[in-house]
Coordinates of C-alpha atoms and ligand atoms in Angstrom, one line a residue:
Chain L
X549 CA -57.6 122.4 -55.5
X550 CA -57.2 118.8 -56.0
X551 CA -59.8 117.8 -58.1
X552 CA -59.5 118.9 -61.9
X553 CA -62.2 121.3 -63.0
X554 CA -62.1 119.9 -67.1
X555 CA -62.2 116.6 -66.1
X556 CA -65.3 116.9 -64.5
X557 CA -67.5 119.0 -66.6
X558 CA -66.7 117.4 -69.8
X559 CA -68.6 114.5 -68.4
X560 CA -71.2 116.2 -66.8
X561 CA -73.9 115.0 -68.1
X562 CA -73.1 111.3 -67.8
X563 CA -72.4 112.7 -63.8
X564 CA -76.2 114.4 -63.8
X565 CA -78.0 111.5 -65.8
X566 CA -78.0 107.5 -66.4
X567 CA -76.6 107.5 -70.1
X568 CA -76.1 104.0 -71.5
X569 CA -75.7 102.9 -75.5
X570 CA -77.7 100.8 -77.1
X571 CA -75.9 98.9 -80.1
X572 CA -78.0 99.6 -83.3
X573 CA -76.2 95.8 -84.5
X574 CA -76.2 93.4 -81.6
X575 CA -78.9 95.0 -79.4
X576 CA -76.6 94.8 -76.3
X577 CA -76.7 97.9 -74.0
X578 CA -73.7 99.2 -71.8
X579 CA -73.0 101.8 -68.8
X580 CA -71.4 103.8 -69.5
X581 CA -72.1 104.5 -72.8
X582 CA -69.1 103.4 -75.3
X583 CA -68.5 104.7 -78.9
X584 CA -67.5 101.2 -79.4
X585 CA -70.0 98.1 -78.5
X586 CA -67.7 96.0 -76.5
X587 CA -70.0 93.0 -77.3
X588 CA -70.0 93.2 -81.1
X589 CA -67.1 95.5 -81.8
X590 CA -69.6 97.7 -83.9
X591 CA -69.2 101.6 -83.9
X592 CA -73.2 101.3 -84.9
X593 CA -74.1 102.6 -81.0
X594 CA -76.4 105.6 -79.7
X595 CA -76.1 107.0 -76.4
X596 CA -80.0 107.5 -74.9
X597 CA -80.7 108.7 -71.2
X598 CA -81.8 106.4 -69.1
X599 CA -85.1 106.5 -66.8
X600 CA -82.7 105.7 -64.1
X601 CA -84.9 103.2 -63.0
X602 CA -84.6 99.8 -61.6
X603 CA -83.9 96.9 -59.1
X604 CA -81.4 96.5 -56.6
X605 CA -79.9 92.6 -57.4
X606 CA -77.3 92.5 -54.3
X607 CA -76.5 95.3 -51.7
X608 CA -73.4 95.6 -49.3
X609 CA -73.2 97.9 -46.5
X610 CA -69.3 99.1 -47.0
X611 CA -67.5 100.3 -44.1
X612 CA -63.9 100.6 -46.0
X613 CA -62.2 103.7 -44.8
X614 CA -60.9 105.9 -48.0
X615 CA -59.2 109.1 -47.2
X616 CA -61.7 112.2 -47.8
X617 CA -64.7 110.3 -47.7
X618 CA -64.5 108.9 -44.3
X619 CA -67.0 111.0 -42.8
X620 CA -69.6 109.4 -45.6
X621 CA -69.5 105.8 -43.7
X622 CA -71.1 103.4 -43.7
X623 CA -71.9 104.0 -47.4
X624 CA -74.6 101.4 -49.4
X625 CA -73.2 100.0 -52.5
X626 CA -75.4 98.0 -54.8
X627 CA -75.8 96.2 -57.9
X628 CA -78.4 97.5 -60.0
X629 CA -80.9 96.5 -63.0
X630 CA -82.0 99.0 -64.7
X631 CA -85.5 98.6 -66.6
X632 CA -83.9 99.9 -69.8
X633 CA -80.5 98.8 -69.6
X634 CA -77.6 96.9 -68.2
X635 CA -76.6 96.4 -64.4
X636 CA -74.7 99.0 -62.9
X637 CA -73.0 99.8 -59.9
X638 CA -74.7 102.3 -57.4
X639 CA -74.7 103.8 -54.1
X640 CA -78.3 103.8 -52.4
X641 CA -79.1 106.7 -50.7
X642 CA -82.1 108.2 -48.4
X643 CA -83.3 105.2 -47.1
X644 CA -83.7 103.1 -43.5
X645 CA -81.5 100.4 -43.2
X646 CA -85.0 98.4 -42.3
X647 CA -85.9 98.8 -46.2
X648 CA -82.7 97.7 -47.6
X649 CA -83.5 94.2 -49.5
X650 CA -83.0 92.8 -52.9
X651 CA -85.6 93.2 -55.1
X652 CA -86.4 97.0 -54.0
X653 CA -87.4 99.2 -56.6
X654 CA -84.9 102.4 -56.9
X655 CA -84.2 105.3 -59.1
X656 CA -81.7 107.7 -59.9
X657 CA -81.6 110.7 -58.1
X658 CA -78.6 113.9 -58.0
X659 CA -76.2 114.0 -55.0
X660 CA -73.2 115.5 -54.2
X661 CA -70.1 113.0 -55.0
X662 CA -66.9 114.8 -53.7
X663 CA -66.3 119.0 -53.1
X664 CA -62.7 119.8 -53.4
X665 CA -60.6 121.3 -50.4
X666 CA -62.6 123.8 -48.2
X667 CA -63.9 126.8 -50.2
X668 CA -63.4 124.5 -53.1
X669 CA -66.2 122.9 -55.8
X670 CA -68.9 120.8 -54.9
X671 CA -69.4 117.4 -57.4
X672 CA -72.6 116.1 -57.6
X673 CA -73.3 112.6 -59.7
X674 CA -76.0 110.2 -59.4
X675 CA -77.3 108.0 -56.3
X676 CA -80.1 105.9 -56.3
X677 CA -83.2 106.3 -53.4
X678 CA -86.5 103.9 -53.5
X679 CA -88.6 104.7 -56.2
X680 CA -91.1 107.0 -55.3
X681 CA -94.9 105.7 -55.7
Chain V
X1240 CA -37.6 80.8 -86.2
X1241 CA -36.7 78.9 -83.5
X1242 CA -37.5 80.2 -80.4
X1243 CA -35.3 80.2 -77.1
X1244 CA -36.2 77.9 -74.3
X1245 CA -36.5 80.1 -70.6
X1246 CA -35.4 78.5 -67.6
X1247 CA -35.8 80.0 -64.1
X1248 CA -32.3 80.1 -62.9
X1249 CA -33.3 81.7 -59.3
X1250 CA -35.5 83.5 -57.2
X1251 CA -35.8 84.9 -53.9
X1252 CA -38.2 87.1 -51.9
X1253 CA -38.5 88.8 -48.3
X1254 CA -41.0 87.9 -45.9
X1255 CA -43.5 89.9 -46.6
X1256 CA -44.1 92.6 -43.6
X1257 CA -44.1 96.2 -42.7
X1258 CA -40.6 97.2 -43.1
X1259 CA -41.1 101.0 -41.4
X1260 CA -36.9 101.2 -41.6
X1261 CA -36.6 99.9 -45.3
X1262 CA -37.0 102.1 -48.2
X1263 CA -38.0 99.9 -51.5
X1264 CA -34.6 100.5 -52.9
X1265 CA -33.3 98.6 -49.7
X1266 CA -35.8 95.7 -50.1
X1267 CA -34.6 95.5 -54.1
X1268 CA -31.3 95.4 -53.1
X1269 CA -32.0 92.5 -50.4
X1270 CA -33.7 90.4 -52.8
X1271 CA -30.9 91.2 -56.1
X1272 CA -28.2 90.4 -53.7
X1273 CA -29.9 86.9 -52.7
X1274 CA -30.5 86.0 -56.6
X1275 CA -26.6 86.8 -57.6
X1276 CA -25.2 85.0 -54.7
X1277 CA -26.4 81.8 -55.7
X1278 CA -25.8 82.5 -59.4
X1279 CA -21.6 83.1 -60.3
X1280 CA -21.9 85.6 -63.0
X1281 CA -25.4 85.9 -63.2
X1282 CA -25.4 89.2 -63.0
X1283 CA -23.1 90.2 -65.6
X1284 CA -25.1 87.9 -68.3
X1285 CA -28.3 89.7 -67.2
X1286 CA -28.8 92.1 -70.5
X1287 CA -32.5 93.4 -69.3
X1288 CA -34.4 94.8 -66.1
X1289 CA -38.1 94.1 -65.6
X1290 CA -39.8 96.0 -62.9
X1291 CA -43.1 95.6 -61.3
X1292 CA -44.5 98.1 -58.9
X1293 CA -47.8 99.7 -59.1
X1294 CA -47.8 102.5 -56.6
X1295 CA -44.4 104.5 -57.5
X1296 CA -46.0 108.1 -58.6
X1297 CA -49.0 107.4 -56.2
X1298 CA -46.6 106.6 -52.9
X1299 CA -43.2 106.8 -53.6
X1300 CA -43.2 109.9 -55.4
X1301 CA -41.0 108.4 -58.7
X1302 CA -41.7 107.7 -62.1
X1303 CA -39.1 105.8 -64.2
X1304 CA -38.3 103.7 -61.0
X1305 CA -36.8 100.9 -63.3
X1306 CA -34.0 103.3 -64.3
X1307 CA -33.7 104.5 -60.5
X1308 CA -33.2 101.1 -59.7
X1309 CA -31.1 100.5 -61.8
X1310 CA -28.6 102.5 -60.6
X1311 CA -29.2 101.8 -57.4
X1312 CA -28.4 98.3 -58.3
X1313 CA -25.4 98.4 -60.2
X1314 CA -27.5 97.5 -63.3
X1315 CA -26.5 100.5 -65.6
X1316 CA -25.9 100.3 -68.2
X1317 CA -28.7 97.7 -68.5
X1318 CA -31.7 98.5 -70.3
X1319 CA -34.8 98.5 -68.0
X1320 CA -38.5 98.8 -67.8
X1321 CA -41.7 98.7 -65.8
X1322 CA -44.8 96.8 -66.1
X1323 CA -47.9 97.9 -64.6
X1324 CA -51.4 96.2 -65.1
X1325 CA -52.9 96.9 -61.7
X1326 CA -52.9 94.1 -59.5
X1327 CA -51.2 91.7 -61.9
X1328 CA -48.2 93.5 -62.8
X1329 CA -46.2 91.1 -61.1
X1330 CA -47.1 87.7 -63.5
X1331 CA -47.2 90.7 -67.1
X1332 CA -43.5 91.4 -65.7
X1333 CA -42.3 87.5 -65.4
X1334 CA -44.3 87.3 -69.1
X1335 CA -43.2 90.2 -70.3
X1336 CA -39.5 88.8 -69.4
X1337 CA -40.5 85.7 -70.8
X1338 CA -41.2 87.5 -74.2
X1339 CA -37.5 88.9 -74.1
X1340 CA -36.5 85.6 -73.7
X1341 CA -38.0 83.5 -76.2
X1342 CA -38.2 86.0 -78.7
X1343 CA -34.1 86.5 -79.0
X1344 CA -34.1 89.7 -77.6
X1345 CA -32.4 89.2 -74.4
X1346 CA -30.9 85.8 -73.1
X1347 CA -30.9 86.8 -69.1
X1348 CA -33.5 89.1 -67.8
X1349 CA -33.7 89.9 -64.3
X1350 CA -37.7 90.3 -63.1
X1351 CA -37.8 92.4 -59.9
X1352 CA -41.2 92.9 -58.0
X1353 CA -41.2 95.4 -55.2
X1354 CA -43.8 97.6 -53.8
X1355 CA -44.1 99.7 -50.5
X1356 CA -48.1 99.3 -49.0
X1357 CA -47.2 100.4 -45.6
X1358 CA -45.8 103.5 -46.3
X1359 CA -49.0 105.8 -44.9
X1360 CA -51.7 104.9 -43.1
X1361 CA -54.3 102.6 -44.1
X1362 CA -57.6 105.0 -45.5
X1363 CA -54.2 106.2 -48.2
X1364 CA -53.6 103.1 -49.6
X1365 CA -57.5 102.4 -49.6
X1366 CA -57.6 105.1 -51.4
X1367 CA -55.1 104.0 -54.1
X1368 CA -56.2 100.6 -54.1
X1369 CA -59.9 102.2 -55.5
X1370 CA -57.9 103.2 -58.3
X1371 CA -58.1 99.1 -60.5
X1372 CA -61.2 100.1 -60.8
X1373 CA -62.4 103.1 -63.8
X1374 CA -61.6 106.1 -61.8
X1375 CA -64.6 108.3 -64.5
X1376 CA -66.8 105.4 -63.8
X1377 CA -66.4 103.9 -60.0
X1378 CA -63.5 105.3 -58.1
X1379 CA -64.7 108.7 -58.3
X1380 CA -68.0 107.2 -56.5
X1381 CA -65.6 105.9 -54.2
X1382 CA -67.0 102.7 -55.0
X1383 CA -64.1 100.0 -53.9
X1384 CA -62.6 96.6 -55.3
X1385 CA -63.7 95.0 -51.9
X1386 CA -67.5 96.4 -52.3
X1387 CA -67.1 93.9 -55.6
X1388 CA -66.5 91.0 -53.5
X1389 CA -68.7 91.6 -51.1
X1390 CA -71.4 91.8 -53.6
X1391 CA -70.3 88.4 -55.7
X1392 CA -70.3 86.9 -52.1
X1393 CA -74.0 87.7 -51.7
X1394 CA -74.5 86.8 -55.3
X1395 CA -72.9 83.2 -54.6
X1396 CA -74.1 82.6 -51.2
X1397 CA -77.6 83.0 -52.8
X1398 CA -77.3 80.9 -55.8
X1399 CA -75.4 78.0 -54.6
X1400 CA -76.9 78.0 -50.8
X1401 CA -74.2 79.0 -48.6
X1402 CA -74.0 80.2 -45.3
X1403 CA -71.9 83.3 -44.5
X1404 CA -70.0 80.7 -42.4
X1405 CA -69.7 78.2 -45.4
X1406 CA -67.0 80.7 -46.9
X1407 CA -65.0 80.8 -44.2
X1408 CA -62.7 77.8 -45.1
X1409 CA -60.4 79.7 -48.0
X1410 CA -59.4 81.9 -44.9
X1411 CA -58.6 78.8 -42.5
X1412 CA -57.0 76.7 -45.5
X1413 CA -54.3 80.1 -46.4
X1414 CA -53.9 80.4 -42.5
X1415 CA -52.9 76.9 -42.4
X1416 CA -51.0 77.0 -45.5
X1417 CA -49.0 80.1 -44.5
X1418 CA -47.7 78.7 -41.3
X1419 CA -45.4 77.0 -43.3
X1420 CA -44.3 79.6 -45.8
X1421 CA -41.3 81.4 -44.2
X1422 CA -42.3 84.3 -46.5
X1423 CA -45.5 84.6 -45.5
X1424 CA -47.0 87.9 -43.8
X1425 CA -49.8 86.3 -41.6
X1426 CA -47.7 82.9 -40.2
X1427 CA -51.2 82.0 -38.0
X1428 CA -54.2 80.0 -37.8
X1429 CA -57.7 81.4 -37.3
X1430 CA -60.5 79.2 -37.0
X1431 CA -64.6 79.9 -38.7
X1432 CA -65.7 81.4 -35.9
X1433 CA -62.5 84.3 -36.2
X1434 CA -63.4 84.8 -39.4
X1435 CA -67.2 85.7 -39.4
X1436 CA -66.7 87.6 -36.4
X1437 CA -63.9 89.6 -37.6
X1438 CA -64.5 93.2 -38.5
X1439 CA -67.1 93.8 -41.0
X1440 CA -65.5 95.9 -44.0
X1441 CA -68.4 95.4 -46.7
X1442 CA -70.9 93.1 -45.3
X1443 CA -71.0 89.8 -45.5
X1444 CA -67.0 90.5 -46.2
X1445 CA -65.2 90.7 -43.4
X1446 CA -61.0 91.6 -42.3
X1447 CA -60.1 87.8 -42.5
X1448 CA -61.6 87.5 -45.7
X1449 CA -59.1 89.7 -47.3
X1450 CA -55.3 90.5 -47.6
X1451 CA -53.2 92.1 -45.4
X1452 CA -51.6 95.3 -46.7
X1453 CA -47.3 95.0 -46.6
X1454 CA -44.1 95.4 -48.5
X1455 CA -42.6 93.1 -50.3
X1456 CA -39.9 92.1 -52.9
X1457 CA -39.3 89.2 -54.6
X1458 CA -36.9 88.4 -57.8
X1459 CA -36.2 86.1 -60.8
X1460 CA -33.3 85.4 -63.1
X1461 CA -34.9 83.8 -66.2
X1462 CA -32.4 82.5 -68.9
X1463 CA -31.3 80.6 -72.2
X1464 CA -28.3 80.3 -71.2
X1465 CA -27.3 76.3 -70.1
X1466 CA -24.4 77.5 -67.9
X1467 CA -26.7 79.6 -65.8
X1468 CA -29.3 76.9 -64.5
X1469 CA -28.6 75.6 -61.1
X1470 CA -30.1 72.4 -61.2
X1471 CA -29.9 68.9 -63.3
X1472 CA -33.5 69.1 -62.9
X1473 CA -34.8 72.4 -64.3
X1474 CA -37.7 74.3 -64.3
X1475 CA -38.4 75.7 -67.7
X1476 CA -41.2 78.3 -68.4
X1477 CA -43.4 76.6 -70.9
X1478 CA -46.0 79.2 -71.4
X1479 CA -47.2 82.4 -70.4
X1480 CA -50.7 83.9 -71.2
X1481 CA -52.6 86.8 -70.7
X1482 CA -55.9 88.4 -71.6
X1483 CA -58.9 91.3 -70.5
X1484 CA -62.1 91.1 -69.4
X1485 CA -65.1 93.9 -69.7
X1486 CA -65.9 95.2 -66.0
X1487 CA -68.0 93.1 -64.1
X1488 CA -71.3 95.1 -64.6
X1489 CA -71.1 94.2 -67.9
X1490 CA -70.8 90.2 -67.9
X1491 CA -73.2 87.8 -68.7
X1492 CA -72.4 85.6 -65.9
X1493 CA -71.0 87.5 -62.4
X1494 CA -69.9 84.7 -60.7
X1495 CA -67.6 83.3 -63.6
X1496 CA -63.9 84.8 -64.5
X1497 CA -64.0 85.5 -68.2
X1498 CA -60.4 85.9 -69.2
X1499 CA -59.0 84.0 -66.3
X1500 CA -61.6 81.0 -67.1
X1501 CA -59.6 81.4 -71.1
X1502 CA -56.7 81.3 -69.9
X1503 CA -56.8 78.3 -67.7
X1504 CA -58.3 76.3 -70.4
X1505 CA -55.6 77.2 -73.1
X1506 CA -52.6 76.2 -69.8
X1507 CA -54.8 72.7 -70.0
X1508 CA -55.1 72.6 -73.7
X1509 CA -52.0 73.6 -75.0
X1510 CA -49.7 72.9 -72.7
X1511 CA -51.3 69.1 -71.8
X1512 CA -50.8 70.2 -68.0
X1513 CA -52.2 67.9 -65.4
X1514 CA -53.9 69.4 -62.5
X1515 CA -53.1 66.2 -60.0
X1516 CA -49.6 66.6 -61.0
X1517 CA -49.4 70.7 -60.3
X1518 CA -48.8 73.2 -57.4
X1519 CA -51.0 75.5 -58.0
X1520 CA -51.1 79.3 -57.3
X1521 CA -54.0 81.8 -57.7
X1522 CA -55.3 84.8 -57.1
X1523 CA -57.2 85.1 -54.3
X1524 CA -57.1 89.2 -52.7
X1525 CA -60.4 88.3 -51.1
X1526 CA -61.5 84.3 -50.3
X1527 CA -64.8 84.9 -52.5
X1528 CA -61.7 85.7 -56.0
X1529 CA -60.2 82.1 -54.6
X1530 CA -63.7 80.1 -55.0
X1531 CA -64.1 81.6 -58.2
X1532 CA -60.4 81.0 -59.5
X1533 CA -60.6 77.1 -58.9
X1534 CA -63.9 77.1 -60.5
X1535 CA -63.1 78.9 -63.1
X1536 CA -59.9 76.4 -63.5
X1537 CA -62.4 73.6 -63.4
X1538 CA -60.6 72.3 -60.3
X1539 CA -64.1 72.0 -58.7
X1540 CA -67.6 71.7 -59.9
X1541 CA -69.3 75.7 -59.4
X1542 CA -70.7 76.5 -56.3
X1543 CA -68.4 73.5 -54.8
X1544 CA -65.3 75.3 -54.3
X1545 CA -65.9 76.0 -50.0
X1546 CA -66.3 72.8 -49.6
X1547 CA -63.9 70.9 -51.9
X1548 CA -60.7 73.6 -50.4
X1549 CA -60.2 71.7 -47.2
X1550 CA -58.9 68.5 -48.9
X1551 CA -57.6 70.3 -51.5
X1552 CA -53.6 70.4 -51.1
X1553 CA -51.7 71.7 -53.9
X1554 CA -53.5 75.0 -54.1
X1555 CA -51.9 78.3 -52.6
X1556 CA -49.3 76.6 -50.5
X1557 CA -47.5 79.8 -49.9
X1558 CA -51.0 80.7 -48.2
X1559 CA -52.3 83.3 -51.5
X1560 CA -52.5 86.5 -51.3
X1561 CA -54.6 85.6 -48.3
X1562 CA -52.2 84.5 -45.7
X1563 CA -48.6 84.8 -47.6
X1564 CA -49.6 88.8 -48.1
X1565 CA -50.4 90.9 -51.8
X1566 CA -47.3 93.3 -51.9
X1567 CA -49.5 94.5 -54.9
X1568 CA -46.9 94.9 -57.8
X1569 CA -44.4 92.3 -56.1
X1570 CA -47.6 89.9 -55.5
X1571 CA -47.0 88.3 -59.2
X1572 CA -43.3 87.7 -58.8
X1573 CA -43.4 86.4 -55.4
X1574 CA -45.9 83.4 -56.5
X1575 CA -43.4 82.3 -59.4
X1576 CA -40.3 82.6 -57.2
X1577 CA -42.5 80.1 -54.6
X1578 CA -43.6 77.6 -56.7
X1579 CA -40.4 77.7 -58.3
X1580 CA -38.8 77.1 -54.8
X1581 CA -41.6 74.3 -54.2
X1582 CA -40.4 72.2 -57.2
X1583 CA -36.6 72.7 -56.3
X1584 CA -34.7 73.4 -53.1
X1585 CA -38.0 74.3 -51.6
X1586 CA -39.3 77.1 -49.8
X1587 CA -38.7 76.4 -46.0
X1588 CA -39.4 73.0 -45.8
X1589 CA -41.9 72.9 -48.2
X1590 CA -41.2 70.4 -51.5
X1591 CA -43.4 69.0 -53.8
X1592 CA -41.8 66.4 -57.1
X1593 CA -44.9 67.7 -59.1
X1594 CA -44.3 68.4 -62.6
X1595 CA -46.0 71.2 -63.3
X1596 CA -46.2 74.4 -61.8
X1597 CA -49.9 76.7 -62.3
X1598 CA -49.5 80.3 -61.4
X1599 CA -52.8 82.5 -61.6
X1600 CA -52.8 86.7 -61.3
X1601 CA -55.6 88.8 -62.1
X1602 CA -56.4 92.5 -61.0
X1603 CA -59.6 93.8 -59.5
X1604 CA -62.1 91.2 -60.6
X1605 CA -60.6 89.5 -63.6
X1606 CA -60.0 92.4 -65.2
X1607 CA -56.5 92.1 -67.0
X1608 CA -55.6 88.5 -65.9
X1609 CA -52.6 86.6 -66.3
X1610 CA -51.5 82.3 -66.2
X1611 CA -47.7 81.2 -66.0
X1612 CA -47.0 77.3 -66.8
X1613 CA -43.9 76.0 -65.3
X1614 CA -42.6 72.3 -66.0
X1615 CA -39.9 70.7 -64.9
X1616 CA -38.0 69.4 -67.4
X1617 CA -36.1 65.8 -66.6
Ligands
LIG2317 ZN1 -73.0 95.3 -80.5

């Protein structure tokens, strides 16, 4: 086992979910969520779950080899807006190369991230796949 | 209080390469041994050690390398430390020596940057190298430092207009550079066309548009101490500066460097250094970071910087990380000991009489950045 169990699951949810903070002073929103706003310093946040939902604002189509994750090339990486919050960095999934442009409308969507040696855990966090109509 | 003055008194480096017979204790060792033959008693008057090297637990299996060193060295009893700030450990150590320095602490300190990146094969030190990034947040995505500059890339190309082509010319300027860097890994010229047709590693980024992975080790004896400067003509550390930025999803404007941009302007401000009297060194692990660094410097008007490179010749004359090589922790270290070199004996053949020296370190995108300002003091 080479991933740690505790470190995961404590964080689960912002693994299974977009959650951002809003700053209840400045207004400013980060991913992820902070218990500090790094804009305004103010410890005045909430943390609210995103719809997940936005626009892709630059894409890259990453062929970078790391070790345990080569059989996952190539892999899309993209800057994302989201409706309700800041940009964010996101992997695109289950889509044709052919639809892959800026401007396209995505959302969040659960997929496994990692699983641990063979018989170990499976990690799942959040992709992003063209909106749905 | 007044405070100390800090020379440089030395430096020296190894080429940087793959050095498959070398252990980093033999590369420290080649480098020490350079710095305390050209100083007599240097290394007696040393009274601190500051290390840089990032990847000791994560490739050479050692914590507390500074004190491993050290007695590898013949340093003990001398105290001794290790600075780590990702990418730009190399420039913190030569501040953090700096600090020692000029705040009475220590009179000599010897800065040592070494780091082995050739140790396993390439996907392992990819690996580590996702790890400037927030492993809860990005690395554990696998999301990489080089996906980053692929995607400012796109962003620039788009806003200011340029071909893929168009930022090709940071790659050919290092290239060029480098040929005359003894030191330098990649001592070769490549031409546009190599470089767009190169192999793609995050599209539109491709291999020539980033640094070679290697070893290196490079070292510096600073000092107070009059009897220990080599030259009538020395070069004295006027100021060293450092500062943070939030990650890059999180900045108003993508294509600027936030800290680094701060930094610049206090070197320009404070110190009263001119740019057309300067060699200049910064960070440039991919070409897009080099754009952005002279920009951000105010070298060149935004969007300008492809352009304006070719003519531009007293920026990154040991080839940047580009073309001279990013020995990751030693990266910092080596671009002091150059410039350094430049304004003195000079490094090969390469000698400038400028007056001021600019170095530039950041790691990942700008994240904990770092500016050194050398002068030469007749
Ligand atoms: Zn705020």
């Amino acid at each position: 086992m080479k991933l740690s169990i505790p470190k995961y699951w404590r964080r689960r949810f912002d693994y299974y979910s977009v959650i951002i903070a809003e700053c209840l002073d400045c207004g400013k929103k980060t991913y992820p969520r902070k218990h500090i706003c790094p804009y305004c310093k103010s410890r005045n946040v909430r943390a609210i779950t995103s719809a997940g939902i936005g626009e892709v604002i630059a894409y890259t189509i990453s062929y970078f080899r790391v070790e345990g994750s080569e059989e996952h090339i190539p892999k899309i990486v993209a800057l994302i807006k989201l409706d309700d919050g800041p940009i964010l960095i996101g992997e695109l999934v289950d889509l044709d190369l052919s639809e892959l442009r800026e401007g396209l409308r995505v959302e969040a969507v659960l997929r496994k991230i990692r699983t641990d040696d063979p018989g170990g855990l499976i990690y799942y966090g959040v992709k992003f796949r063209p909106l749905m109509k | 209080m007044v405070s100390n003055r800090v020379y440089i008194s030395s430096s020296s480096m190894l080429k940087v390469s793959r050095y498959f017979t070398k252990s980093y204790k033999e590369l420290a060792l080649d480098v020490v041994t350079e710095i305390f033959r050209c100083v007599d008693g240097g290394l007696d008057s040393v009274d601190y050690v500051v290390v840089s090297n990032v990847f000791s637990d994560s490739i050479l299996d050692q914590l507390d390398i500074s004190t491993v060193l050290n007695q590898e060295l013949g340093l003990v009893p001398k105290p001794s430390l290790r600075v780590e700030t990702g990418e730009s450990s190399g420039l913190s150590a030569v501040i953090h020596a700096y600090a020692l320095i000029k705040s009475g602490l220590a009179s000599s300190v010897l800065v040592l940057g070494v780091e082995k990146g050739s140790e396993f094969p390439t996907t392992v030190i990819n690996k580590h190298i996702t790890k400037f990034l927030d492993y809860e947040v990005e690395s554990i995505y696998d999301f990489a430092l080089v996906n980053e500059a692929a995607l400012l890339m796109k962003l620039y190309m788009k806003k200011y207009n340029h071909r893929r082509e168009d930022l090709s010319t940071w790659s050919i300027k290092m290239h060029e550079n480098a040929i005359k860097n003894p030191y330098a890994q990649l001592r070769f010229s490549v031409s546009a066309e190599q470089v767009v047709n190169s192999q793609i590693i995050s599209e539109p980024l491709r291999l020539l548009d980033a640094f070679p992975v290697g070893d290196g080790a490079s070292a510096l004896l600073l000092t107070s101490k009059e009897d220990l400067i080599q030259s009538d003509d020395p070069i004295e550390i006027i100021a060293g500066y450092q500062a943070t930025s939030l990650p890059l999803n999180l900045r108003d404007d993508l294509l600027e460097l936030p800290a680094s941009k701060s930094l610049f302007y206090r070197a320009l401000s404070e110190c009263g250094l001119k740019l057309d009297d300067a060699v200049i060194e910064v960070h440039d692990s991919y070409s897009i970071f080099g754009y952005l660094a002279i920009e951000s410097l105010g070298l060149v008007e935004r969007g300008k910087a492809p352009e304006a490179i070719k003519d531009l010749n007293m920026v990154n004359l040991s080839g940047g990380l580009k073309a001279r090589g990013h020995p990751i922790g030693a990266t910092g270290v080596y671009q002091v000991s150059e410039v350094f070199k430049i304004l003195t004996d000079g490094l090969g053949d390469l000698r400038r009489d400028a007056t001021w020296g600019l170095i530039h370190s950041m790691s990942a995108i700008d994240n904990n950045s770092s500016v050194v300002v050398l002068k030469r003091c007749s």
